[in-house]
Amino acid sequence: MFPSLKAMDGSVQSMSSDYPAIGQLYHQHSRQVLATLIRLLGDFELAEEAMQEAFAAAVRQWPEEGRPDNPVAWLIRAGHHKGIDHIRRGQTARRYSHLMAVDEENSEAAAPEGIEDDQLRLLFICCHPALSLDARVALTLREMCGLTTEQVASALLQKPATLAQRIVRAKKKIREAGIPYEVPEPRQLAERLPGVLRVIYLVFNEGYSRSDGDSLVDVSLSGEAIRLAEVLARLLPEGEVFGLLSLMLLHDSRRSAREDEQGDLITLEDQDRSRWDQKQIELGLKWLEQALARTPASPYTLQASIAAVHAQARRAEDTDWRRIARLYDALYRQHPSPVIALNHAVAVAMRDEPEAGLALLDGLLGNKEILTYHLFHAARADLLRRAGDFESAIVAYQRALELATQGPERRFLKRRLQSLSGGV
């Protein structure tokens, strides 16, 4: 019987005082080991169990025998052997009969050559379009990021039992549908890559601006999304990957300035820009430079370019709204969505005058989707406030408050309503 992931974590932590290198190795390389074991053993659950057993063996053996020269290779080979042993047990031989051809002669295939390719394969299979979007996000967090089922459920505001069933169903579909464990060929890559980037950005957005609850930022989720993008940028140096990584770094650089000590929202124009992470901004701008050299008009690169304009403005009043409006216009021509139109309208209002933005927002009133989006009503309320139409602004703020679910945003809208109500 293999130990559970929670038990494995406990074993590693209990050894950390005597042999801290094992715990560090687990946190740094367990996903690499798992990705290769999935390729070698052909099954998610078996590979996870084998990986956990390999680390447990390291906890027992390395303090006495010494750390191997190539610890990752040792762990992969140990996990591979454990997996083969598990296959050969009578209880599971029938379930894994398709893997019985794997024998000791193939154990050298467990060498860490191509480990990075295995990580790329795992990311693409977790984000396979045959799976539902919710399943892709959950599976990516579980397998690529190494979060426990409980951690994923908490991050996505779901019940652990529901989340666990979703992951089990996703793995079953991968197995039964025979989804290949491979990186798409170049001709398919252009079609598949946007889906992978979408999952990563969804993880980031859920961490950067929680869809529900009292917390505005979940640092662990946004950090995991950035880490995934960094892995992808190293393994698959594509311009759109660089653009997404730049976008997330530039947004995340403002994280510590987005809330006050009470956890209340601080708008972009009121943020203390000295609290922005300048090293992160510098890194984001470097990735943007590489993205612009390859894909200057791609969606993530355009969005990163917008974030860069904000990042480079020392004061809110120094923001180049003319450039931002042009960038949103270019983005809308590629992807004419109502949300992009909303952001373009706000940029036009800041560039020209509130009435100019309101005229553009009025053109969206026939869109049913945007009318259920709380930020549309919040933006409209803000422009009405700036234009001096306080009564209409109050109505718009009230509608935004009805639709908002995030605690900090609701408190912000209530404060705006209170300030306006006193002046009407």
Short mmCIF file of C-alpha atoms in Angstrom, two decimals:
data_model
loop_
_atom_site.label_atom_id
_atom_site.label_comp_id
_atom_site.label_asym_id
_atom_site.label_seq_id
_atom_site.Cartn_x
_atom_site.Cartn_y
_atom_site.Cartn_z
CA MET A 1 0.00 0.00 0.00
CA PHE A 2 1.51 3.32 -1.05
CA PRO A 3 1.41 6.25 1.39
CA SER A 4 -1.00 9.09 0.79
CA LEU A 5 0.26 12.43 -0.47
CA LYS A 6 -0.45 13.96 2.94
CA ALA A 7 1.54 11.18 4.59
CA MET A 8 4.34 11.70 2.10
CA ASP A 9 4.46 15.41 2.87
CA GLY A 10 4.60 14.56 6.56
CA SER A 11 7.45 12.10 6.04
CA VAL A 12 9.49 14.65 4.14
CA GLN A 13 8.81 17.36 6.71
CA SER A 14 9.73 15.08 9.61
CA MET A 15 13.09 14.43 7.99
CA SER A 16 13.74 18.09 7.15
CA SER A 17 15.57 18.80 10.43
CA ASP A 18 17.98 15.89 9.89
CA TYR A 19 18.11 15.84 6.13
CA PRO A 20 16.69 19.09 4.76
CA ALA A 21 17.87 18.39 1.21
CA ILE A 22 15.13 15.77 0.74
CA GLY A 23 12.37 18.19 1.65
CA GLN A 24 13.82 20.84 -0.62
CA LEU A 25 14.16 18.34 -3.45
CA TYR A 26 10.55 17.29 -3.02
CA HIS A 27 9.27 20.85 -3.32
CA GLN A 28 11.54 21.68 -6.24
CA HIS A 29 11.44 18.51 -8.33
CA SER A 30 8.48 16.31 -7.38
CA ARG A 31 6.46 17.58 -10.38
CA GLN A 32 9.33 16.76 -12.74
CA VAL A 33 9.61 13.27 -11.28
CA LEU A 34 5.85 12.77 -11.55
CA ALA A 35 5.72 13.94 -15.18
CA THR A 36 8.36 11.41 -16.23
CA LEU A 37 6.73 8.60 -14.24
CA ILE A 38 3.39 9.28 -15.93
CA ARG A 39 5.12 8.80 -19.30
CA LEU A 40 6.90 5.63 -18.17
CA LEU A 41 3.97 4.01 -16.35
CA GLY A 42 1.12 5.37 -18.48
CA ASP A 43 -1.24 6.09 -15.59
CA PHE A 44 -1.74 9.16 -13.39
CA GLU A 45 -2.67 7.39 -10.16
CA LEU A 46 0.02 4.73 -10.45
CA ALA A 47 2.65 7.37 -11.19
CA GLU A 48 1.57 9.48 -8.20
CA GLU A 49 1.78 6.49 -5.88
CA ALA A 50 5.16 5.47 -7.28
CA MET A 51 6.52 8.99 -6.91
CA GLN A 52 5.42 9.16 -3.29
CA GLU A 53 7.01 5.78 -2.56
CA ALA A 54 10.26 6.88 -4.20
CA PHE A 55 10.52 9.92 -1.94
CA ALA A 56 9.65 7.77 1.07
CA ALA A 57 12.52 5.44 0.10
CA ALA A 58 14.84 8.44 -0.16
CA VAL A 59 13.81 9.56 3.34
CA ARG A 60 14.77 6.11 4.66
CA GLN A 61 17.91 5.41 2.64
CA TRP A 62 19.75 8.65 1.90
CA PRO A 63 20.66 9.59 5.48
CA GLU A 64 22.45 6.22 5.82
CA GLU A 65 23.68 5.60 2.25
CA GLY A 66 24.37 9.20 1.24
CA ARG A 67 22.80 11.43 -1.36
CA PRO A 68 23.21 10.07 -4.91
CA ASP A 69 25.13 12.09 -7.50
CA ASN A 70 21.95 12.61 -9.51
CA PRO A 71 19.08 12.57 -7.00
CA VAL A 72 16.35 13.28 -9.57
CA ALA A 73 17.48 10.32 -11.69
CA TRP A 74 17.56 8.14 -8.55
CA LEU A 75 14.02 9.14 -7.66
CA ILE A 76 12.72 8.48 -11.17
CA ARG A 77 14.36 5.05 -11.32
CA ALA A 78 13.14 4.19 -7.82
CA GLY A 79 9.62 5.30 -8.70
CA HIS A 80 9.73 3.37 -11.95
CA HIS A 81 10.71 0.17 -10.12
CA LYS A 82 8.05 0.74 -7.47
CA GLY A 83 5.46 1.21 -10.19
CA ILE A 84 6.49 -2.00 -11.94
CA ASP A 85 6.33 -3.85 -8.63
CA HIS A 86 2.86 -2.48 -8.07
CA ILE A 87 1.76 -3.63 -11.52
CA ARG A 88 2.99 -7.15 -10.80
CA ARG A 89 0.97 -7.51 -7.65
CA GLY A 90 -1.96 -9.81 -8.17
CA GLN A 91 -4.57 -7.31 -7.02
CA THR A 92 -3.74 -4.80 -9.70
CA ALA A 93 -2.24 -6.89 -12.50
CA ARG A 94 -5.54 -7.00 -14.39
CA ARG A 95 -6.10 -3.25 -14.13
CA TYR A 96 -2.59 -2.50 -15.40
CA SER A 97 -2.23 -5.46 -17.79
CA HIS A 98 -1.55 -3.06 -20.67
CA LEU A 99 1.63 -2.01 -18.85
CA MET A 100 3.02 -5.47 -18.09
CA ALA A 101 5.33 -5.25 -21.06
CA VAL A 102 7.31 -2.68 -19.07
CA ASP A 103 10.15 -4.58 -17.41
CA GLU A 104 13.52 -4.13 -15.82
CA GLU A 105 15.22 -3.71 -19.20
CA ASN A 106 13.29 -0.48 -19.67
CA SER A 107 14.33 0.98 -16.33
CA GLU A 108 17.13 2.95 -17.94
CA ALA A 109 14.43 4.92 -19.73
CA ALA A 110 13.78 6.45 -16.34
CA ALA A 111 16.95 8.50 -16.60
CA PRO A 112 16.12 12.19 -16.39
CA GLU A 113 16.91 12.85 -20.02
CA GLY A 114 13.93 14.63 -21.44
CA ILE A 115 12.44 15.46 -18.03
CA GLU A 116 11.59 18.95 -19.23
CA ASP A 117 9.81 17.48 -22.26
CA ASP A 118 7.81 15.34 -19.84
CA GLN A 119 6.71 18.46 -17.95
CA LEU A 120 5.54 19.98 -21.20
CA ARG A 121 3.65 16.79 -22.08
CA LEU A 122 1.95 16.78 -18.69
CA LEU A 123 0.87 20.41 -19.03
CA PHE A 124 -0.68 19.80 -22.44
CA ILE A 125 -2.52 16.68 -21.27
CA CYS A 126 -3.87 18.51 -18.18
CA CYS A 127 -5.14 21.25 -20.51
CA HIS A 128 -6.49 18.93 -23.21
CA PRO A 129 -9.60 20.37 -24.92
CA ALA A 130 -11.44 17.05 -24.44
CA LEU A 131 -11.72 17.94 -20.75
CA SER A 132 -14.08 20.56 -19.36
CA LEU A 133 -12.49 23.90 -18.52
CA ASP A 134 -13.12 23.38 -14.79
CA ALA A 135 -11.44 19.97 -14.98
CA ARG A 136 -8.45 21.43 -16.82
CA VAL A 137 -7.90 24.07 -14.14
CA ALA A 138 -8.28 21.56 -11.30
CA LEU A 139 -6.03 18.95 -12.91
CA THR A 140 -3.34 21.53 -13.69
CA LEU A 141 -3.30 22.75 -10.09
CA ARG A 142 -3.22 19.19 -8.78
CA GLU A 143 -0.66 17.62 -11.11
CA MET A 144 1.48 20.50 -12.38
CA CYS A 145 1.52 22.59 -9.22
CA GLY A 146 1.45 19.74 -6.73
CA LEU A 147 -1.37 21.14 -4.59
CA THR A 148 -3.36 18.63 -2.56
CA THR A 149 -6.99 18.04 -3.45
CA GLU A 150 -7.97 19.98 -0.33
CA GLN A 151 -5.77 22.92 -1.34
CA VAL A 152 -7.19 22.99 -4.87
CA ALA A 153 -10.74 22.83 -3.53
CA SER A 154 -10.04 25.69 -1.12
CA ALA A 155 -8.40 27.79 -3.84
CA LEU A 156 -11.34 27.28 -6.20
CA LEU A 157 -13.95 27.68 -3.42
CA GLN A 158 -15.31 24.18 -3.95
CA LYS A 159 -16.05 21.23 -1.69
CA PRO A 160 -13.11 18.77 -1.52
CA ALA A 161 -15.36 15.81 -2.35
CA THR A 162 -16.74 17.55 -5.45
CA LEU A 163 -13.27 18.60 -6.58
CA ALA A 164 -11.87 15.10 -6.01
CA GLN A 165 -14.64 13.58 -8.16
CA ARG A 166 -13.91 16.07 -10.94
CA ILE A 167 -10.22 15.13 -10.95
CA VAL A 168 -10.99 11.40 -10.91
CA ARG A 169 -13.40 11.79 -13.84
CA ALA A 170 -10.81 13.80 -15.77
CA LYS A 171 -8.13 11.14 -15.29
CA LYS A 172 -10.59 8.43 -16.26
CA LYS A 173 -11.47 10.28 -19.45
CA ILE A 174 -7.80 10.68 -20.33
CA ARG A 175 -7.25 6.95 -19.83
CA GLU A 176 -10.39 5.70 -21.56
CA ALA A 177 -10.18 8.12 -24.49
CA GLY A 178 -6.56 7.20 -25.06
CA ILE A 179 -5.49 10.85 -25.03
CA PRO A 180 -1.82 10.73 -26.06
CA TYR A 181 0.78 11.82 -23.57
CA GLU A 182 2.65 14.08 -25.94
CA VAL A 183 3.37 17.65 -26.97
CA PRO A 184 1.32 18.52 -30.06
CA GLU A 185 3.16 18.55 -33.36
CA PRO A 186 4.02 22.01 -34.74
CA ARG A 187 0.96 22.07 -36.99
CA GLN A 188 -1.29 21.41 -33.98
CA LEU A 189 0.59 23.60 -31.54
CA ALA A 190 -0.92 26.86 -32.77
CA GLU A 191 -4.37 25.40 -32.11
CA ARG A 192 -3.59 23.89 -28.69
CA LEU A 193 -1.33 26.52 -27.12
CA PRO A 194 -4.06 29.16 -26.59
CA GLY A 195 -6.03 26.65 -24.51
CA VAL A 196 -3.03 26.04 -22.26
CA LEU A 197 -2.42 29.77 -21.85
CA ARG A 198 -6.09 30.29 -21.05
CA VAL A 199 -5.94 27.79 -18.20
CA ILE A 200 -2.82 29.42 -16.76
CA TYR A 201 -4.41 32.87 -16.98
CA LEU A 202 -7.60 31.60 -15.35
CA VAL A 203 -5.54 30.28 -12.45
CA PHE A 204 -3.78 33.64 -12.18
CA ASN A 205 -7.00 35.66 -12.30
CA GLU A 206 -8.62 33.48 -9.66
CA GLY A 207 -5.60 34.16 -7.48
CA TYR A 208 -5.19 37.84 -8.36
CA SER A 209 -8.84 38.82 -8.14
CA ARG A 210 -10.90 36.19 -6.37
CA SER A 211 -14.34 35.67 -7.90
CA ASP A 212 -15.91 35.33 -4.48
CA GLY A 213 -15.18 35.62 -0.78
CA ASP A 214 -13.51 38.20 1.46
CA SER A 215 -9.99 37.94 0.08
CA LEU A 216 -8.95 40.04 -2.89
CA VAL A 217 -5.71 38.18 -3.58
CA ASP A 218 -4.70 34.55 -3.17
CA VAL A 219 -0.92 34.78 -3.45
CA SER A 220 -0.46 31.02 -3.81
CA LEU A 221 -2.63 30.78 -6.92
CA SER A 222 -1.20 33.80 -8.70
CA GLY A 223 2.29 32.64 -7.83
CA GLU A 224 1.62 29.14 -9.16
CA ALA A 225 0.30 30.59 -12.44
CA ILE A 226 3.44 32.68 -12.85
CA ARG A 227 5.60 29.65 -12.09
CA LEU A 228 3.74 27.60 -14.69
CA ALA A 229 4.22 30.33 -17.29
CA GLU A 230 7.93 30.50 -16.44
CA VAL A 231 8.23 26.75 -17.00
CA LEU A 232 6.33 27.04 -20.27
CA ALA A 233 8.44 30.00 -21.43
CA ARG A 234 11.59 27.95 -20.85
CA LEU A 235 10.30 24.82 -22.52
CA LEU A 236 8.30 26.45 -25.31
CA PRO A 237 9.75 29.88 -26.18
CA GLU A 238 6.80 31.34 -28.04
CA GLY A 239 5.96 35.04 -28.19
CA GLU A 240 2.46 34.63 -26.80
CA VAL A 241 3.87 32.71 -23.82
CA PHE A 242 6.25 35.61 -23.19
CA GLY A 243 3.34 38.03 -23.47
CA LEU A 244 1.25 36.17 -20.89
CA LEU A 245 4.18 35.88 -18.48
CA SER A 246 4.85 39.61 -18.84
CA LEU A 247 1.19 40.45 -18.27
CA MET A 248 0.97 38.41 -15.07
CA LEU A 249 4.24 39.76 -13.67
CA LEU A 250 3.22 43.37 -14.31
CA HIS A 251 -0.22 42.87 -12.75
CA ASP A 252 1.20 40.97 -9.80
CA SER A 253 3.76 43.71 -9.13
CA ARG A 254 0.90 45.84 -7.79
CA ARG A 255 -0.39 43.17 -5.43
CA SER A 256 0.75 44.66 -2.12
CA ALA A 257 -0.71 48.07 -2.99
CA ARG A 258 -4.21 46.85 -3.92
CA GLU A 259 -5.53 46.56 -0.36
CA ASP A 260 -5.15 48.59 2.81
CA GLU A 261 -4.42 47.11 6.23
CA GLN A 262 -8.13 46.35 6.70
CA GLY A 263 -8.28 44.41 3.43
CA ASP A 264 -10.24 47.12 1.62
CA LEU A 265 -9.78 47.77 -2.08
CA ILE A 266 -7.54 50.62 -3.25
CA THR A 267 -8.15 51.74 -6.83
CA LEU A 268 -5.27 51.96 -9.30
CA GLU A 269 -5.20 55.75 -9.28
CA ASP A 270 -5.05 55.88 -5.47
CA GLN A 271 -2.41 53.17 -4.95
CA ASP A 272 0.92 53.99 -3.31
CA ARG A 273 3.18 53.27 -6.29
CA SER A 274 6.25 53.09 -4.09
CA ARG A 275 4.83 49.75 -2.92
CA TRP A 276 4.85 48.30 -6.41
CA ASP A 277 7.46 45.58 -6.85
CA GLN A 278 10.04 47.25 -9.09
CA LYS A 279 12.06 44.06 -9.64
CA GLN A 280 8.93 42.30 -10.85
CA ILE A 281 8.12 45.24 -13.13
CA GLU A 282 11.63 45.13 -14.58
CA LEU A 283 11.31 41.39 -15.23
CA GLY A 284 7.86 41.85 -16.77
CA LEU A 285 9.18 44.55 -19.11
CA LYS A 286 12.03 42.28 -20.21
CA TRP A 287 9.59 39.50 -21.10
CA LEU A 288 7.42 42.06 -22.90
CA GLU A 289 10.40 43.15 -24.98
CA GLN A 290 10.88 39.55 -26.13
CA ALA A 291 7.16 39.16 -26.81
CA LEU A 292 7.04 42.35 -28.89
CA ALA A 293 9.92 41.07 -30.99
CA ARG A 294 7.91 37.93 -31.86
CA THR A 295 4.19 38.62 -31.54
CA PRO A 296 3.63 42.39 -31.23
CA ALA A 297 -0.11 42.24 -31.97
CA SER A 298 -1.08 39.06 -30.12
CA PRO A 299 -3.74 39.42 -27.37
CA TYR A 300 -1.56 38.74 -24.33
CA THR A 301 1.24 40.93 -25.68
CA LEU A 302 -1.19 43.79 -26.25
CA GLN A 303 -2.58 43.40 -22.73
CA ALA A 304 0.95 43.29 -21.32
CA SER A 305 1.73 46.48 -23.24
CA ILE A 306 -1.25 48.15 -21.52
CA ALA A 307 -0.05 46.94 -18.12
CA ALA A 308 3.42 48.28 -18.94
CA VAL A 309 2.04 51.79 -19.53
CA HIS A 310 0.58 51.76 -16.01
CA ALA A 311 3.76 50.25 -14.54
CA GLN A 312 5.95 52.96 -16.05
CA ALA A 313 3.84 55.90 -14.85
CA ARG A 314 5.35 57.34 -11.67
CA ARG A 315 2.04 59.02 -10.78
CA ALA A 316 -1.53 58.26 -11.84
CA GLU A 317 -1.73 61.60 -13.63
CA ASP A 318 1.34 60.67 -15.71
CA THR A 319 -0.46 57.70 -17.30
CA ASP A 320 -0.42 57.77 -21.10
CA TRP A 321 -4.14 57.18 -21.63
CA ARG A 322 -3.80 58.01 -25.32
CA ARG A 323 -1.54 54.99 -25.82
CA ILE A 324 -3.74 52.79 -23.64
CA ALA A 325 -6.81 53.73 -25.70
CA ARG A 326 -4.95 52.86 -28.92
CA LEU A 327 -3.87 49.50 -27.51
CA TYR A 328 -7.40 48.62 -26.39
CA ASP A 329 -8.67 49.62 -29.82
CA ALA A 330 -6.16 47.22 -31.43
CA LEU A 331 -7.11 44.50 -28.97
CA TYR A 332 -10.82 44.98 -29.68
CA ARG A 333 -10.26 44.66 -33.42
CA GLN A 334 -8.74 41.23 -32.79
CA HIS A 335 -11.21 40.12 -30.12
CA PRO A 336 -14.39 42.22 -30.18
CA SER A 337 -15.67 41.28 -26.73
CA PRO A 338 -17.86 43.52 -24.57
CA VAL A 339 -15.32 43.44 -21.72
CA ILE A 340 -12.58 44.80 -23.97
CA ALA A 341 -15.04 47.41 -25.25
CA LEU A 342 -15.70 48.37 -21.62
CA ASN A 343 -12.00 48.85 -20.91
CA HIS A 344 -11.58 50.84 -24.13
CA ALA A 345 -14.44 53.13 -23.12
CA VAL A 346 -12.83 53.81 -19.74
CA ALA A 347 -9.50 54.59 -21.44
CA VAL A 348 -11.24 57.00 -23.82
CA ALA A 349 -12.94 58.70 -20.86
CA MET A 350 -9.61 59.14 -19.12
CA ARG A 351 -8.00 60.41 -22.32
CA ASP A 352 -10.78 62.84 -23.24
CA GLU A 353 -13.66 63.38 -20.83
CA PRO A 354 -16.18 61.23 -18.90
CA GLU A 355 -18.97 61.94 -21.40
CA ALA A 356 -16.92 60.41 -24.24
CA GLY A 357 -16.55 57.17 -22.31
CA LEU A 358 -20.20 57.15 -21.27
CA ALA A 359 -21.27 57.43 -24.90
CA LEU A 360 -19.28 54.30 -25.69
CA LEU A 361 -20.69 52.47 -22.67
CA ASP A 362 -24.23 53.36 -23.75
CA GLY A 363 -23.52 51.46 -26.94
CA LEU A 364 -23.11 48.30 -24.85
CA LEU A 365 -26.48 48.53 -23.10
CA GLY A 366 -28.04 46.13 -25.58
CA ASN A 367 -25.58 43.37 -24.64
CA LYS A 368 -27.22 41.04 -22.09
CA GLU A 369 -23.89 39.56 -21.01
CA ILE A 370 -22.33 42.88 -20.05
CA LEU A 371 -25.44 43.92 -18.12
CA THR A 372 -24.79 41.09 -15.64
CA TYR A 373 -21.14 42.13 -15.19
CA HIS A 374 -20.73 44.18 -12.03
CA LEU A 375 -17.64 46.00 -13.31
CA PHE A 376 -19.65 47.45 -16.21
CA HIS A 377 -22.02 49.15 -13.78
CA ALA A 378 -19.15 50.14 -11.48
CA ALA A 379 -17.25 51.75 -14.37
CA ARG A 380 -20.37 53.51 -15.60
CA ALA A 381 -21.09 54.75 -12.08
CA ASP A 382 -17.57 56.12 -11.76
CA LEU A 383 -17.82 58.01 -15.04
CA LEU A 384 -21.23 59.39 -14.08
CA ARG A 385 -19.72 60.51 -10.76
CA ARG A 386 -16.84 62.23 -12.55
CA ALA A 387 -19.34 63.90 -14.91
CA GLY A 388 -21.32 65.25 -11.93
CA ASP A 389 -24.48 63.17 -12.50
CA PHE A 390 -24.66 61.90 -8.94
CA GLU A 391 -28.24 60.57 -9.04
CA SER A 392 -27.51 58.33 -12.04
CA ALA A 393 -24.20 57.33 -10.47
CA ILE A 394 -26.01 56.14 -7.33
CA VAL A 395 -28.34 53.93 -9.40
CA ALA A 396 -25.37 52.43 -11.26
CA TYR A 397 -23.42 51.83 -8.03
CA GLN A 398 -26.45 50.11 -6.51
CA ARG A 399 -26.69 47.77 -9.50
CA ALA A 400 -22.95 47.02 -9.29
CA LEU A 401 -23.35 46.22 -5.59
CA GLU A 402 -26.20 43.82 -6.32
CA LEU A 403 -23.99 41.88 -8.74
CA ALA A 404 -20.65 41.97 -6.89
CA THR A 405 -19.69 38.93 -4.81
CA GLN A 406 -16.18 39.83 -3.66
CA GLY A 407 -15.99 41.27 -0.16
CA PRO A 408 -13.45 44.08 -0.80
CA GLU A 409 -15.31 45.21 -3.93
CA ARG A 410 -18.66 45.26 -2.13
CA ARG A 411 -17.19 47.35 0.69
CA PHE A 412 -15.67 49.77 -1.84
CA LEU A 413 -18.98 50.17 -3.67
CA LYS A 414 -20.79 50.78 -0.38
CA ARG A 415 -18.30 53.52 0.52
CA ARG A 416 -18.82 55.20 -2.84
CA LEU A 417 -22.58 55.01 -2.41
CA GLN A 418 -22.37 56.54 1.06
CA SER A 419 -20.20 59.41 -0.13
CA LEU A 420 -22.58 60.18 -3.00
CA SER A 421 -25.76 59.81 -0.97
CA GLY A 422 -24.58 62.50 1.39
CA GLY A 423 -24.19 64.94 -1.51
CA VAL A 424 -27.52 64.34 -3.25
#
